[in-house]
Amino acid sequence: AAAAGAGSESCAPPVCVLVLGMAGSGKTTLVQRLTAHLHSQNSPPYVVNLDPAVRELPFAANIDIRDTVKYKEVMKQYGLGPNGGIVTSLNLFATRFDQVMKFIEKRQNTSQYVLIDTPGQIEVFTWSASGTIITEALASTFPSVVVYVMDTSRSTNPITFMSNMLYACSILYKTKLPFILAMNKTDIIDHSFAVEWMQDFEIFQDALNQETTYVSNLTRSMSLVLDEFYSSLKVVGVSAVLGTGLDEFFVKVSEAVDEYEREY
Ligand code: GTP
């Protein structure tokens, strides 16, 4: 797979980077930072915004769902609340995704990466038919990776961390695509504590020993189960605000794509 910065002309197909994560984890800020980074490497990405409800985008999207579907009008027209409005907007957009694919295909000789920002609420994308349709359309045409963005500063409690990892694991199962865990907001707290928890079961157990609830017992068992998930997981610490960790991020993307292509 192509590495970032190798110039704007490339023969390899672009790599699709699907950015997913809980609301507020920093998806949009990360896409903005990745876009700026690739521009500075003379390798401008093709950027797609799939969040119909975002007010202002801090980057220039090549394709923006808001140009096609007006989320507030969808809410009025179908008598929906905000979540129903977002899901329906994404459904409407998915019906025309073949056109988006054509645009991306046209750009495949000039962009090494296609960056895709997804709706704020992660389940809107990961648990909807339209999210599945879009993911499968992309992944069947281009090498694709899922980037799960985690708010590291809000995952310092071992039980919260575990529930975040279970969510990440469920997305891996759902998409079955190469998977990268981007531990974001490392400017607030270094992600080494989380890496240690993943590498050393006993350190995680020690952290859990502060807790005596039923949930902590379950978490203890879960951490053994997740060991397998952790062992093949690609983890990178980033700060979307500062723009740190991005070179390593792209190395992980290339590794994930290479491994996937070797296996399938
Ligand atoms: P939704 O679309 O609402 O789900 O949010 P999102 O996941 O796209 O997150 P967004 O990029 O909007 O960031 C949410 C908040 O986190 C904003 O206030 C960002 O400024 C902040 N944020 C994002 N990345 C970082 C980071 O690396 N460090 C710090 N300190 N704050 C960050």
mmCIF file with all atom_site columns, C-alpha atoms in Angstrom, residues 3 12 14 72 123 133 146 170 222 241 247 249:
data_model
loop_
_atom_site.group_PDB
_atom_site.id
_atom_site.type_symbol
_atom_site.label_atom_id
_atom_site.label_alt_id
_atom_site.label_comp_id
_atom_site.label_asym_id
_atom_site.label_entity_id
_atom_site.label_seq_id
_atom_site.pdbx_PDB_ins_code
_atom_site.Cartn_x
_atom_site.Cartn_y
_atom_site.Cartn_z
_atom_site.occupancy
_atom_site.B_iso_or_equiv
_atom_site.pdbx_formal_charge
_atom_site.auth_seq_id
_atom_site.auth_comp_id
_atom_site.auth_asym_id
_atom_site.auth_atom_id
_atom_site.pdbx_PDB_model_num
ATOM 1  C CA . ALA A 1 3   ? 2.522   5.528  2.147  1.00 0.00 ? 3   ALA A CA 1
ATOM 2  C CA . ALA A 1 12  ? -2.412  2.035  -6.532 1.00 0.00 ? 12  ALA A CA 1
ATOM 3  C CA . PRO A 1 14  ? -6.836  4.815  -2.848 1.00 0.00 ? 14  PRO A CA 1
ATOM 4  C CA . LYS A 1 72  ? -34.035 19.382 9.105  1.00 0.00 ? 72  LYS A CA 1
ATOM 5  C CA . GLU A 1 123 ? -24.812 3.469  15.961 1.00 0.00 ? 123 GLU A CA 1
ATOM 6  C CA . ILE A 1 133 ? -24.496 -0.607 2.283  1.00 0.00 ? 133 ILE A CA 1
ATOM 7  C CA . VAL A 1 146 ? -11.962 1.266  9.940  1.00 0.00 ? 146 VAL A CA 1
ATOM 8  C CA . SER A 1 170 ? -18.456 -5.296 18.106 1.00 0.00 ? 170 SER A CA 1
ATOM 9  C CA . MET A 1 222 ? -14.130 -9.812 29.819 1.00 0.00 ? 222 MET A CA 1
ATOM 10 C CA . VAL A 1 241 ? -5.972  19.021 18.116 1.00 0.00 ? 241 VAL A CA 1
ATOM 11 C CA . ASP A 1 247 ? 2.908   9.623  10.754 1.00 0.00 ? 247 ASP A CA 1
ATOM 12 C CA . PHE A 1 249 ? -1.206  6.586  12.126 1.00 0.00 ? 249 PHE A CA 1
#
